[in-house]
CSV table of N, CA, C and O in Angstrom, one decimal:
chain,number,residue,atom,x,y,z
P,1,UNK,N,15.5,167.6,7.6
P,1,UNK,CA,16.2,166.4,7.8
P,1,UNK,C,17.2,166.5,9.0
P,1,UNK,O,17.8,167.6,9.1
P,2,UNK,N,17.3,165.2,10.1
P,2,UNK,CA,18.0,165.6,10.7
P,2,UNK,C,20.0,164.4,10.7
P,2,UNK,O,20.4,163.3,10.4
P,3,UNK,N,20.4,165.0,11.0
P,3,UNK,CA,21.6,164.1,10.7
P,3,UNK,C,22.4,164.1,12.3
P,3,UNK,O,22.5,165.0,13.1
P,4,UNK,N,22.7,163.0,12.0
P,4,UNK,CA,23.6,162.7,13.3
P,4,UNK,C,25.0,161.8,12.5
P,4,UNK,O,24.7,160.8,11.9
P,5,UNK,N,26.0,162.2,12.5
P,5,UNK,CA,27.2,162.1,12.5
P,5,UNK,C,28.3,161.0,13.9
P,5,UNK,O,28.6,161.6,14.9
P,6,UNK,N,28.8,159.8,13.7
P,6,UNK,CA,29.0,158.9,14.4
P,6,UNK,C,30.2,158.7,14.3
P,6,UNK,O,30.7,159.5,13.5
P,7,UNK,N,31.3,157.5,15.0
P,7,UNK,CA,32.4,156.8,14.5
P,7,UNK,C,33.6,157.6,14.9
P,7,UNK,O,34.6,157.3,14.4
P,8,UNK,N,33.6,158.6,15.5
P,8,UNK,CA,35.0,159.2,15.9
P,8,UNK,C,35.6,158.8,17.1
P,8,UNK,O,35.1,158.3,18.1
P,9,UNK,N,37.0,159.2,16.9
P,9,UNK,CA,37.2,158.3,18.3
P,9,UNK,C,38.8,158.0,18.5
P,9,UNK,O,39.4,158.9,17.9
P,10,UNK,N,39.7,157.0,19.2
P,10,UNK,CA,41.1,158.0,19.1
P,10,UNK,C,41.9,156.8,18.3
P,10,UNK,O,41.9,155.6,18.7
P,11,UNK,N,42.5,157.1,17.4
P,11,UNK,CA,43.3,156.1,16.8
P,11,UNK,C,44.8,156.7,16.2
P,11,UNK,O,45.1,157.8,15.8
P,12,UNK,N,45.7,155.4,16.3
P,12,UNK,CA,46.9,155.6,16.2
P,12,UNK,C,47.4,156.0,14.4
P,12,UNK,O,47.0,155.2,13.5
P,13,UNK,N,48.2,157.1,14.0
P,13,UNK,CA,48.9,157.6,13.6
P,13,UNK,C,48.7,156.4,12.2
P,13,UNK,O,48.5,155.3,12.5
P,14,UNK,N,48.6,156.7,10.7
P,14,UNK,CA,48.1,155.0,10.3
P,14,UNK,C,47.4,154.2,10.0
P,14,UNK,O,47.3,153.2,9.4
P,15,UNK,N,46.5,155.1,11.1
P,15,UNK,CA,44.9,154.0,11.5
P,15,UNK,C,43.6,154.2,10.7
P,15,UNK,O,43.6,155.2,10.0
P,16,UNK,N,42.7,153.7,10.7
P,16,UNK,CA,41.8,153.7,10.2
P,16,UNK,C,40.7,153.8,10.7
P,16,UNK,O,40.6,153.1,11.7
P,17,UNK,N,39.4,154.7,10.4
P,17,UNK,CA,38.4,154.9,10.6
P,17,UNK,C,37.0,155.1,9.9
P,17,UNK,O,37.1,155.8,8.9
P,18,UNK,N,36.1,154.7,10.1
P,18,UNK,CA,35.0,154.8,9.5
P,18,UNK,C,34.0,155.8,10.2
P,18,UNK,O,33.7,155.6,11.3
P,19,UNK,N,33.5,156.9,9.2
P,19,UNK,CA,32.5,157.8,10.0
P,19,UNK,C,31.1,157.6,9.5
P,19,UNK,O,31.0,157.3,8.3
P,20,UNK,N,29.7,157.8,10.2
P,20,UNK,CA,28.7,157.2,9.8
P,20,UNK,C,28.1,159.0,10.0
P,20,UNK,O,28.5,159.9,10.7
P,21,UNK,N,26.7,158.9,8.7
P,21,UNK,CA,26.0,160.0,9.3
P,21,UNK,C,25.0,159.8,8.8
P,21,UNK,O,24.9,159.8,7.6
P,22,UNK,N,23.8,159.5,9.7
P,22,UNK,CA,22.8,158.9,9.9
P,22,UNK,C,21.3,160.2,9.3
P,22,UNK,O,21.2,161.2,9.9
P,23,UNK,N,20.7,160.0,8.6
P,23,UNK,CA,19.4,160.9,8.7
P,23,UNK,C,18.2,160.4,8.5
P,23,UNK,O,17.9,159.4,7.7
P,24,UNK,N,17.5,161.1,9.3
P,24,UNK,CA,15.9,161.1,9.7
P,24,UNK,C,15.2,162.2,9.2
P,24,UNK,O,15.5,163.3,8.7
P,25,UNK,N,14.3,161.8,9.4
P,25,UNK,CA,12.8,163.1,9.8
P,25,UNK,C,12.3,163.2,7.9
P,25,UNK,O,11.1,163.3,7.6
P,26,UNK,N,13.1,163.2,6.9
P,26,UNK,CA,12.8,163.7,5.8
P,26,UNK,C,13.4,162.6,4.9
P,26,UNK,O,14.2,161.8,5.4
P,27,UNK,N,13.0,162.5,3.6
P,27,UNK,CA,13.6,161.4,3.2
P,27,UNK,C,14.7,161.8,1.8
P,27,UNK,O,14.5,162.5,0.9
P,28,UNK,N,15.7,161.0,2.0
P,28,UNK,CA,16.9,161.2,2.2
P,28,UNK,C,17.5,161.4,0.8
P,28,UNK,O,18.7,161.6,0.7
P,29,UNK,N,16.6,161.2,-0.5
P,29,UNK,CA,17.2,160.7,-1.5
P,29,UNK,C,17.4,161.8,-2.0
P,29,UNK,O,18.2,161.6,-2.9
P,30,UNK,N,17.1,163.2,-2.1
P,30,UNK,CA,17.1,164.3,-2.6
P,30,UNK,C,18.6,165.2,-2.3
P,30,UNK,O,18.8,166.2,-2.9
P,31,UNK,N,19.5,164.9,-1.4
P,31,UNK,CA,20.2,165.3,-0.6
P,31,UNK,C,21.8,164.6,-0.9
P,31,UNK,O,22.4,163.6,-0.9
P,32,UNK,N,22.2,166.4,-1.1
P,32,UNK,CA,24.1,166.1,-1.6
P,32,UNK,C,23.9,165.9,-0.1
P,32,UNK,O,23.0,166.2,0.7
P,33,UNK,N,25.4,165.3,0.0
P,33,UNK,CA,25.7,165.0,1.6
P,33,UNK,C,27.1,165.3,1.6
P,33,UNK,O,27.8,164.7,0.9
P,34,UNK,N,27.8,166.3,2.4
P,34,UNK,CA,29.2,166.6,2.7
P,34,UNK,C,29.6,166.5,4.2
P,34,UNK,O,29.0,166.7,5.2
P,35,UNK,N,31.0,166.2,4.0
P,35,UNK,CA,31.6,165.8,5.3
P,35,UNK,C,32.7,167.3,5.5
P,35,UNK,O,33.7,167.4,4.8
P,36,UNK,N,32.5,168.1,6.5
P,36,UNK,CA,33.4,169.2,6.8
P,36,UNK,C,34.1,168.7,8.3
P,36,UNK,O,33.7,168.2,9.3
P,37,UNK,N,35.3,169.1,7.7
P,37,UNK,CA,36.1,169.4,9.8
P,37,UNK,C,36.4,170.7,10.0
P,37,UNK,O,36.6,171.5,9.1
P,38,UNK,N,36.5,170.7,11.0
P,38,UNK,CA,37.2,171.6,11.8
P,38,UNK,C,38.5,171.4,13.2
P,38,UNK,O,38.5,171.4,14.4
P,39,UNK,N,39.5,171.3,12.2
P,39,UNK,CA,40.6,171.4,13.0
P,39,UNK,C,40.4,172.2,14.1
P,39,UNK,O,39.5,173.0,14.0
P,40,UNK,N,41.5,172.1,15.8
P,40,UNK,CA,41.9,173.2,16.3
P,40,UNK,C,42.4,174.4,16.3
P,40,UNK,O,43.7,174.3,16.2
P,41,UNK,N,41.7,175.8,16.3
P,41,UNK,CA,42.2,176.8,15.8
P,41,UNK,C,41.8,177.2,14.8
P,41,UNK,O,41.9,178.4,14.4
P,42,UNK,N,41.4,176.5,14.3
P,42,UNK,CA,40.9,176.9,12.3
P,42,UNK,C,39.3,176.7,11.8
P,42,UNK,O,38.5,175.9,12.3
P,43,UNK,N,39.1,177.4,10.8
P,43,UNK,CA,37.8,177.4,10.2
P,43,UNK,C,37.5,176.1,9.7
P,43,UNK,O,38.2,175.2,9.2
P,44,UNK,N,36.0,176.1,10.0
P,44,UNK,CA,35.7,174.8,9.4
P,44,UNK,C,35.8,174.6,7.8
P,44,UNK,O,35.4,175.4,7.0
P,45,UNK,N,36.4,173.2,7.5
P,45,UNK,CA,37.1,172.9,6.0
P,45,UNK,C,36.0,172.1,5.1
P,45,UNK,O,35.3,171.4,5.8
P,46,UNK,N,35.9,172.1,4.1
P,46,UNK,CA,35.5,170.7,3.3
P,46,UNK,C,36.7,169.8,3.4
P,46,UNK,O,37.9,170.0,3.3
P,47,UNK,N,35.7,168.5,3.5
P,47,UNK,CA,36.8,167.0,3.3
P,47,UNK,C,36.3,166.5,2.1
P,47,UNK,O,37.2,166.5,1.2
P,48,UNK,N,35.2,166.1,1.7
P,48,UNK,CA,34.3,165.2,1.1
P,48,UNK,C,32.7,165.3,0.8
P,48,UNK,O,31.8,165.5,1.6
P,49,UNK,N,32.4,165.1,-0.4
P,49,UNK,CA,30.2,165.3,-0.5
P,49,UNK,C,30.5,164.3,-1.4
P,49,UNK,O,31.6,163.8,-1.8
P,50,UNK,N,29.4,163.9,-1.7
P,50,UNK,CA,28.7,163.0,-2.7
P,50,UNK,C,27.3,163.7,-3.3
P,50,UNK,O,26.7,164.6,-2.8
P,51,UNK,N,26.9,163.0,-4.7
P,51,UNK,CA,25.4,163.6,-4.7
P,51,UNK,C,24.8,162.8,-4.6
P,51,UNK,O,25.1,161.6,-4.5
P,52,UNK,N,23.5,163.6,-4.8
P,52,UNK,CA,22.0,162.4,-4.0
P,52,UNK,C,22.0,161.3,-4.7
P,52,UNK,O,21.2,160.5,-4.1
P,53,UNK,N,22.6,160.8,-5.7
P,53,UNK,CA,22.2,159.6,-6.3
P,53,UNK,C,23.4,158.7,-6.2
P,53,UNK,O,23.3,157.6,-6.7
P,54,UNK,N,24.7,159.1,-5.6
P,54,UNK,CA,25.9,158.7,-5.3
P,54,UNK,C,26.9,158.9,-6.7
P,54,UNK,O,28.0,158.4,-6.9
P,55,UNK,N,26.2,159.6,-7.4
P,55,UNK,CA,27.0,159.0,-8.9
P,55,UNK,C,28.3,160.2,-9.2
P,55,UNK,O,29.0,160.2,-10.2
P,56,UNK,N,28.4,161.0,-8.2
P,56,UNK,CA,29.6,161.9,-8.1
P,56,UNK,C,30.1,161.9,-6.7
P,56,UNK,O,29.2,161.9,-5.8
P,57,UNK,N,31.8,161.9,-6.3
P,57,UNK,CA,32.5,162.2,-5.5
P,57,UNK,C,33.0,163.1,-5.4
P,57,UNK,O,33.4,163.5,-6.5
P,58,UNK,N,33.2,164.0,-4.2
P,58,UNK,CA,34.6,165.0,-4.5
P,58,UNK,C,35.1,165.1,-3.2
P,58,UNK,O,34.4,164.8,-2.3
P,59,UNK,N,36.4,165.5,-3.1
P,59,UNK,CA,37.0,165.5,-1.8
P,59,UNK,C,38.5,166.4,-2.2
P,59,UNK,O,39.3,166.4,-3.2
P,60,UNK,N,38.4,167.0,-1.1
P,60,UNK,CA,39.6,167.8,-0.4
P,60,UNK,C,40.9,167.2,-1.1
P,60,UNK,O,41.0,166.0,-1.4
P,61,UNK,N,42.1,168.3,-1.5
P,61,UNK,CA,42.8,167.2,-2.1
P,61,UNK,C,44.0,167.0,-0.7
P,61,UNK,O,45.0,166.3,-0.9
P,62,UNK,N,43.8,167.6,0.3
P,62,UNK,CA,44.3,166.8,1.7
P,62,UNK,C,44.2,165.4,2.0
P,62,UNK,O,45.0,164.7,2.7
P,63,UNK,N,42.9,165.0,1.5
P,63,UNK,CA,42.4,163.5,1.8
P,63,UNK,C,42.2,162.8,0.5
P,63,UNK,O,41.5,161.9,0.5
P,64,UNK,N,42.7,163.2,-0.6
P,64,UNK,CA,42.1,162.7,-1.9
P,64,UNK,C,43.3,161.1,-1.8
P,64,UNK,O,44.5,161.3,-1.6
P,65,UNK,N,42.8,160.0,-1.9
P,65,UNK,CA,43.8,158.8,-2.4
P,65,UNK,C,43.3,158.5,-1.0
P,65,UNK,O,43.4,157.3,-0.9
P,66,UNK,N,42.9,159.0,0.2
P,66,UNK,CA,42.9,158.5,1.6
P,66,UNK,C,41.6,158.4,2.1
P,66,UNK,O,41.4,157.6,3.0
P,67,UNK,N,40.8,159.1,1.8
P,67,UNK,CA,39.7,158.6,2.4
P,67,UNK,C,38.5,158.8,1.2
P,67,UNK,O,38.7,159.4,0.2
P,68,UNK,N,37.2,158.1,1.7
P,68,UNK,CA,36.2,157.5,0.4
P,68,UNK,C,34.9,157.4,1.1
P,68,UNK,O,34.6,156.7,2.1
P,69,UNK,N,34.1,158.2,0.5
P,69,UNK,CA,32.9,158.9,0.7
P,69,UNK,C,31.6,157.8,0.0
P,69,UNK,O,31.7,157.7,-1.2
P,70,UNK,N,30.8,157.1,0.6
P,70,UNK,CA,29.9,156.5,0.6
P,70,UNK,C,28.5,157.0,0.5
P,70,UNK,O,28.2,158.1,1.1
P,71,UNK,N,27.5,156.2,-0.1
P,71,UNK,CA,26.2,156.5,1.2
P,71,UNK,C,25.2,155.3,0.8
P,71,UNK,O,25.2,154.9,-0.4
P,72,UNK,N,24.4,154.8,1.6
P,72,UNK,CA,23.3,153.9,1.6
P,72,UNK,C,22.0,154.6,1.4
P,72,UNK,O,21.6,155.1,2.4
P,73,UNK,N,21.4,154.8,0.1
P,73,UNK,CA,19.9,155.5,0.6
P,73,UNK,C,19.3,154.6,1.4
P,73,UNK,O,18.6,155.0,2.3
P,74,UNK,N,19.4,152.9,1.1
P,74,UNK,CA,18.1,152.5,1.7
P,74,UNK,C,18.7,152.5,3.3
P,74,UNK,O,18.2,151.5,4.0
P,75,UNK,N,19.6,153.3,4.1
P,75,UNK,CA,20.1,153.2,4.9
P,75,UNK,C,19.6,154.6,5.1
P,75,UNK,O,19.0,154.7,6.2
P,76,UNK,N,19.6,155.5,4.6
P,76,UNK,CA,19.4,156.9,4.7
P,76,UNK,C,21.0,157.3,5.7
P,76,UNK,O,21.1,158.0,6.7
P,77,UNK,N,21.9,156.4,4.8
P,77,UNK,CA,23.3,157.0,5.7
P,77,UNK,C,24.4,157.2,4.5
P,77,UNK,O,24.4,157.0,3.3
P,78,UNK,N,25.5,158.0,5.5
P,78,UNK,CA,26.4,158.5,4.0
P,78,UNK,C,28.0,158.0,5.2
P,78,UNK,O,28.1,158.1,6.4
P,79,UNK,N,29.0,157.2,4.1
P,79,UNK,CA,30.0,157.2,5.1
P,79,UNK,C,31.3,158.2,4.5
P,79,UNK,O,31.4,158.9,3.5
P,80,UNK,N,32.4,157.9,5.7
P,80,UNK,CA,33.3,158.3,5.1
P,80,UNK,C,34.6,157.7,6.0
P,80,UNK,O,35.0,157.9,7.1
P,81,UNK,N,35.0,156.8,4.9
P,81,UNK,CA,35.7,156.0,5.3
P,81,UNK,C,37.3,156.0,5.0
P,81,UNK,O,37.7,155.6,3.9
P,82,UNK,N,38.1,156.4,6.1
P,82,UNK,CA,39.4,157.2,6.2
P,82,UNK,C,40.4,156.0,6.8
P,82,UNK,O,40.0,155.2,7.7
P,83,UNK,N,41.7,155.9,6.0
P,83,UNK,CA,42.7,155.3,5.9
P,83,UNK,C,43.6,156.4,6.2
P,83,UNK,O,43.3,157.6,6.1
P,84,UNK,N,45.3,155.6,6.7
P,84,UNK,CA,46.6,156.3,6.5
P,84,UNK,C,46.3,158.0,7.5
P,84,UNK,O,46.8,159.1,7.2
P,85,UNK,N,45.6,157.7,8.4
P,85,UNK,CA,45.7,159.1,9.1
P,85,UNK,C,46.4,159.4,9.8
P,85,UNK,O,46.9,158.5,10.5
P,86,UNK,N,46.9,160.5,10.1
P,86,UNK,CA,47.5,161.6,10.5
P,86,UNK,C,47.1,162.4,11.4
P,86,UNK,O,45.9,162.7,11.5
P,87,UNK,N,48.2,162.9,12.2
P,87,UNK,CA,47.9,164.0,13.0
P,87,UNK,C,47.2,165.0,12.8
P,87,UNK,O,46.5,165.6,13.6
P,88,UNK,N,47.3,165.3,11.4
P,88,UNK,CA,46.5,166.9,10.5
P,88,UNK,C,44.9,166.5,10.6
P,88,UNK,O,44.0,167.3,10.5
P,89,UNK,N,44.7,165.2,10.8
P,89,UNK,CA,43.5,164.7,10.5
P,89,UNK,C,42.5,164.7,11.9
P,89,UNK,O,41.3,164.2,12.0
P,90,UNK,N,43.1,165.3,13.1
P,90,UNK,CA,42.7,165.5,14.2
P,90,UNK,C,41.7,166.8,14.0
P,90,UNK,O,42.2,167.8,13.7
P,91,UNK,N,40.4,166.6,14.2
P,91,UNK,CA,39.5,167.2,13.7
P,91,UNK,C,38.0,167.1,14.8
P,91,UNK,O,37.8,166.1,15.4
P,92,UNK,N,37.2,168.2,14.9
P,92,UNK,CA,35.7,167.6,14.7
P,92,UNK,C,35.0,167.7,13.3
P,92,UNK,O,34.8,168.6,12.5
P,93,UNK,N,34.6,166.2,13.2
P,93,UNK,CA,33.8,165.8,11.7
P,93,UNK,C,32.6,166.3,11.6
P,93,UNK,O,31.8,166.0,12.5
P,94,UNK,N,32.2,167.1,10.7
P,94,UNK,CA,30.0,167.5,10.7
P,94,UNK,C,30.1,166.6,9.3
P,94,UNK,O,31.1,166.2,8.6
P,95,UNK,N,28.6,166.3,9.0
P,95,UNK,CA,28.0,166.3,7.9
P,95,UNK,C,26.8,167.3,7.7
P,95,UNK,O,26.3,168.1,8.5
P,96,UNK,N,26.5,167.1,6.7
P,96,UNK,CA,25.8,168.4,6.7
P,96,UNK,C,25.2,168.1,4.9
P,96,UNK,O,25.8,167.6,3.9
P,97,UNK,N,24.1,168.4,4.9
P,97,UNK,CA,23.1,167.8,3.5
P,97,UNK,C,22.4,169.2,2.8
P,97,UNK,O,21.9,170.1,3.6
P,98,UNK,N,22.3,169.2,1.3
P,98,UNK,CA,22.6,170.3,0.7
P,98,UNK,C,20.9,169.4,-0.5
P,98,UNK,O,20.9,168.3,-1.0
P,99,UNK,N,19.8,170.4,-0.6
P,99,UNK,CA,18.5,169.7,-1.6
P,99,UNK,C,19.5,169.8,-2.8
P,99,UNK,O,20.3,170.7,-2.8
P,100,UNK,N,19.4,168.9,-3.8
P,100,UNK,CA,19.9,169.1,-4.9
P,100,UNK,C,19.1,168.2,-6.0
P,100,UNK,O,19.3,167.0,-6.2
P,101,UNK,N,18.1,169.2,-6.7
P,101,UNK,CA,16.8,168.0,-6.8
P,101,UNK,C,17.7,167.7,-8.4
P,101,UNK,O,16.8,167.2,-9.0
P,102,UNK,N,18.6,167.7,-9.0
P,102,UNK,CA,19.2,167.2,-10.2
P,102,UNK,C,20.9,167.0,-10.2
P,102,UNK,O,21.8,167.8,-10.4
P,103,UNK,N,21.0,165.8,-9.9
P,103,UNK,CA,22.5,165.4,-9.0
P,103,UNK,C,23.3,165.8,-10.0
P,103,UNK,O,24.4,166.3,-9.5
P,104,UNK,N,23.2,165.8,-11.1
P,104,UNK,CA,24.3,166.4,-12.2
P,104,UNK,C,24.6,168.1,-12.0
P,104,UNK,O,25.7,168.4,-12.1
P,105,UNK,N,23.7,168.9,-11.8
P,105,UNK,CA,23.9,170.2,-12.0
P,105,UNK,C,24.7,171.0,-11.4
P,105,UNK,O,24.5,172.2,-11.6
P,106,UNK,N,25.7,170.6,-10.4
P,106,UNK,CA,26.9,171.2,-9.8
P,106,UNK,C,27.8,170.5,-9.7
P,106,UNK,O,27.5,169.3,-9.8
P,107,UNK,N,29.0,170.7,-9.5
P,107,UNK,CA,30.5,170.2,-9.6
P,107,UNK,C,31.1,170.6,-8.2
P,107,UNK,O,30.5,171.2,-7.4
P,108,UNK,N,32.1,170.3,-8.2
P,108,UNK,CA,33.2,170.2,-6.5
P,108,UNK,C,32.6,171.6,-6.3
P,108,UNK,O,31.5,171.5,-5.7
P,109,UNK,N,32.9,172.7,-6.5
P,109,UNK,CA,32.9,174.1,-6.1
P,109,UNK,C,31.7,174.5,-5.0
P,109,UNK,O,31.7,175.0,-3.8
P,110,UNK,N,30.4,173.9,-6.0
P,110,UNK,CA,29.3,174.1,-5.4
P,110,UNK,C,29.4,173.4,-4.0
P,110,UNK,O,29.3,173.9,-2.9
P,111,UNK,N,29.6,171.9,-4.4
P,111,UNK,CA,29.6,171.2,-2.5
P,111,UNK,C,30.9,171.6,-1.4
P,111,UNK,O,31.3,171.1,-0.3
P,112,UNK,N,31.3,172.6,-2.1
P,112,UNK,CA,32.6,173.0,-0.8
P,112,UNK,C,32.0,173.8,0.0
P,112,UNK,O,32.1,173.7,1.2
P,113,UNK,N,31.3,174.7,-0.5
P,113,UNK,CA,30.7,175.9,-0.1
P,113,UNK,C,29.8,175.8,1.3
P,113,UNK,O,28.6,175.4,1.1
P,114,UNK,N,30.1,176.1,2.5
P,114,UNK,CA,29.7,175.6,3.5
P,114,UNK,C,28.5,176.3,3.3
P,114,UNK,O,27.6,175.6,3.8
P,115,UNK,N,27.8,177.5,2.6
P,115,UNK,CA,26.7,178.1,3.2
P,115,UNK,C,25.5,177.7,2.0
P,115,UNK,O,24.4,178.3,1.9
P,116,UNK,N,26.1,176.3,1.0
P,116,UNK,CA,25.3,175.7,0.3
P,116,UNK,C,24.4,174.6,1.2
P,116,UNK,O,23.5,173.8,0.8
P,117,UNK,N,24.8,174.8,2.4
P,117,UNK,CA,24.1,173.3,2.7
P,117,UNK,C,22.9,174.1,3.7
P,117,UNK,O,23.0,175.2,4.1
P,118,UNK,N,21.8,173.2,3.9
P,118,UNK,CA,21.0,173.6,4.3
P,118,UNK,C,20.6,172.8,5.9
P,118,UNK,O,19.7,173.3,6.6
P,119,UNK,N,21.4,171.6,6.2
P,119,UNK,CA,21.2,171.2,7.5
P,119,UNK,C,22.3,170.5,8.0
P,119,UNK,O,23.1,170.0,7.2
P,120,UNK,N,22.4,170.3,9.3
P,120,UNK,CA,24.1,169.7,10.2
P,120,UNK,C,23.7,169.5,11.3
P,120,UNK,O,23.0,170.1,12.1
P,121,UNK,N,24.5,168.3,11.1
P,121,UNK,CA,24.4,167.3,12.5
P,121,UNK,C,25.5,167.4,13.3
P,121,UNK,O,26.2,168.2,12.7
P,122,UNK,N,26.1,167.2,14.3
P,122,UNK,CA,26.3,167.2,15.6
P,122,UNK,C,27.6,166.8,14.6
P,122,UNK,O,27.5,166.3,13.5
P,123,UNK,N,29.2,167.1,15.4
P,123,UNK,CA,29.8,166.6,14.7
P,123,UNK,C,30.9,165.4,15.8
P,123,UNK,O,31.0,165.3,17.1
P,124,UNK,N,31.4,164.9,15.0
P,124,UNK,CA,32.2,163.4,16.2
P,124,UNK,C,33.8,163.9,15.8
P,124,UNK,O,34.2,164.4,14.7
P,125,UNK,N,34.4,163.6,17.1
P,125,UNK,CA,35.8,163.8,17.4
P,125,UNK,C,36.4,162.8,16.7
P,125,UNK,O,36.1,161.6,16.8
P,126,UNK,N,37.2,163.3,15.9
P,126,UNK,CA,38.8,162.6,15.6
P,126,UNK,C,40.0,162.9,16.2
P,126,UNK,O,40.5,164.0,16.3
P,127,UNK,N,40.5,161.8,16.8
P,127,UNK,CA,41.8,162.4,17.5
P,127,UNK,C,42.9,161.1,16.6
P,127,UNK,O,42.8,159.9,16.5
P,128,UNK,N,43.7,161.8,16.1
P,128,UNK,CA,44.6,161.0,15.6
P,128,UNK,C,46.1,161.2,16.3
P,128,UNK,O,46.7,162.3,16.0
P,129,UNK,N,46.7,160.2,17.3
P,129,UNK,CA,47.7,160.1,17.7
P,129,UNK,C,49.0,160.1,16.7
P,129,UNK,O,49.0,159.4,15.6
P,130,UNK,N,49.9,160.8,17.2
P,130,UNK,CA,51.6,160.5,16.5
P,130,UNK,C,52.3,159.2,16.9
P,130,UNK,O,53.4,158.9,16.5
């Protein structure tokens, strides 16, 4: 599957944004979907996944109350839609999609784990002004 990752871009201190991550080539419904950044300077983080059937959330508790993880199957898109941002939030965003043929059988731990996922898309800049 391939994913492309959208919506970044520069906004003020407060501001809000919506990130899109788009997939092709395979079809989509089988697929946790997680949103990782990578600050400057630092290892890439978990923010946010969902599982394939949408029926679980988890997120970072950096962003927990602030931003809210989506997805459209019949869109074959996953969002992640960020309020109240911050400087800290200055980031490149990936998504990146993990087979998970039984959406129940893992918990937060499992979708943190960067080397659970099996494919990643290009990731989009966040710049969040002070």
């Amino acid at each position: 599957v391939q994913l492309q990752a959208s919506g970044g871009g520069l906004v003020q201190a407060g501001g809000s944004l919506r990130l899109s991550c788009a997939a092709s080539g395979r079809t989509f419904t089988p697929y946790g979907i997680g949103w990782f950044r990578q600050r400057p300077g630092t290892e890439r983080e978990f923010v946010a996944a969902i599982t394939s059937n949408g029926g679980s959330t988890y997120y970072a508790d950096s962003v927990k109350g602030r931003f809210t993880i989506s997805r459209d199957n019949a869109k074959n898109t996953v969002y992640l839609q960020m309020h109240n941002l911050t400087p800290e939030d200055t980031a490149v965003y990936s998504c990146a999609a993990t087979m998970v043929l039984d959406a129940g059988s893992y918990g937060r731990s499992y979708y943190e784990r960067l080397w659970q996922y099996d494919y990643w898309g290009q990731g989009t800049l966040v710049t969040v002004s002070s």
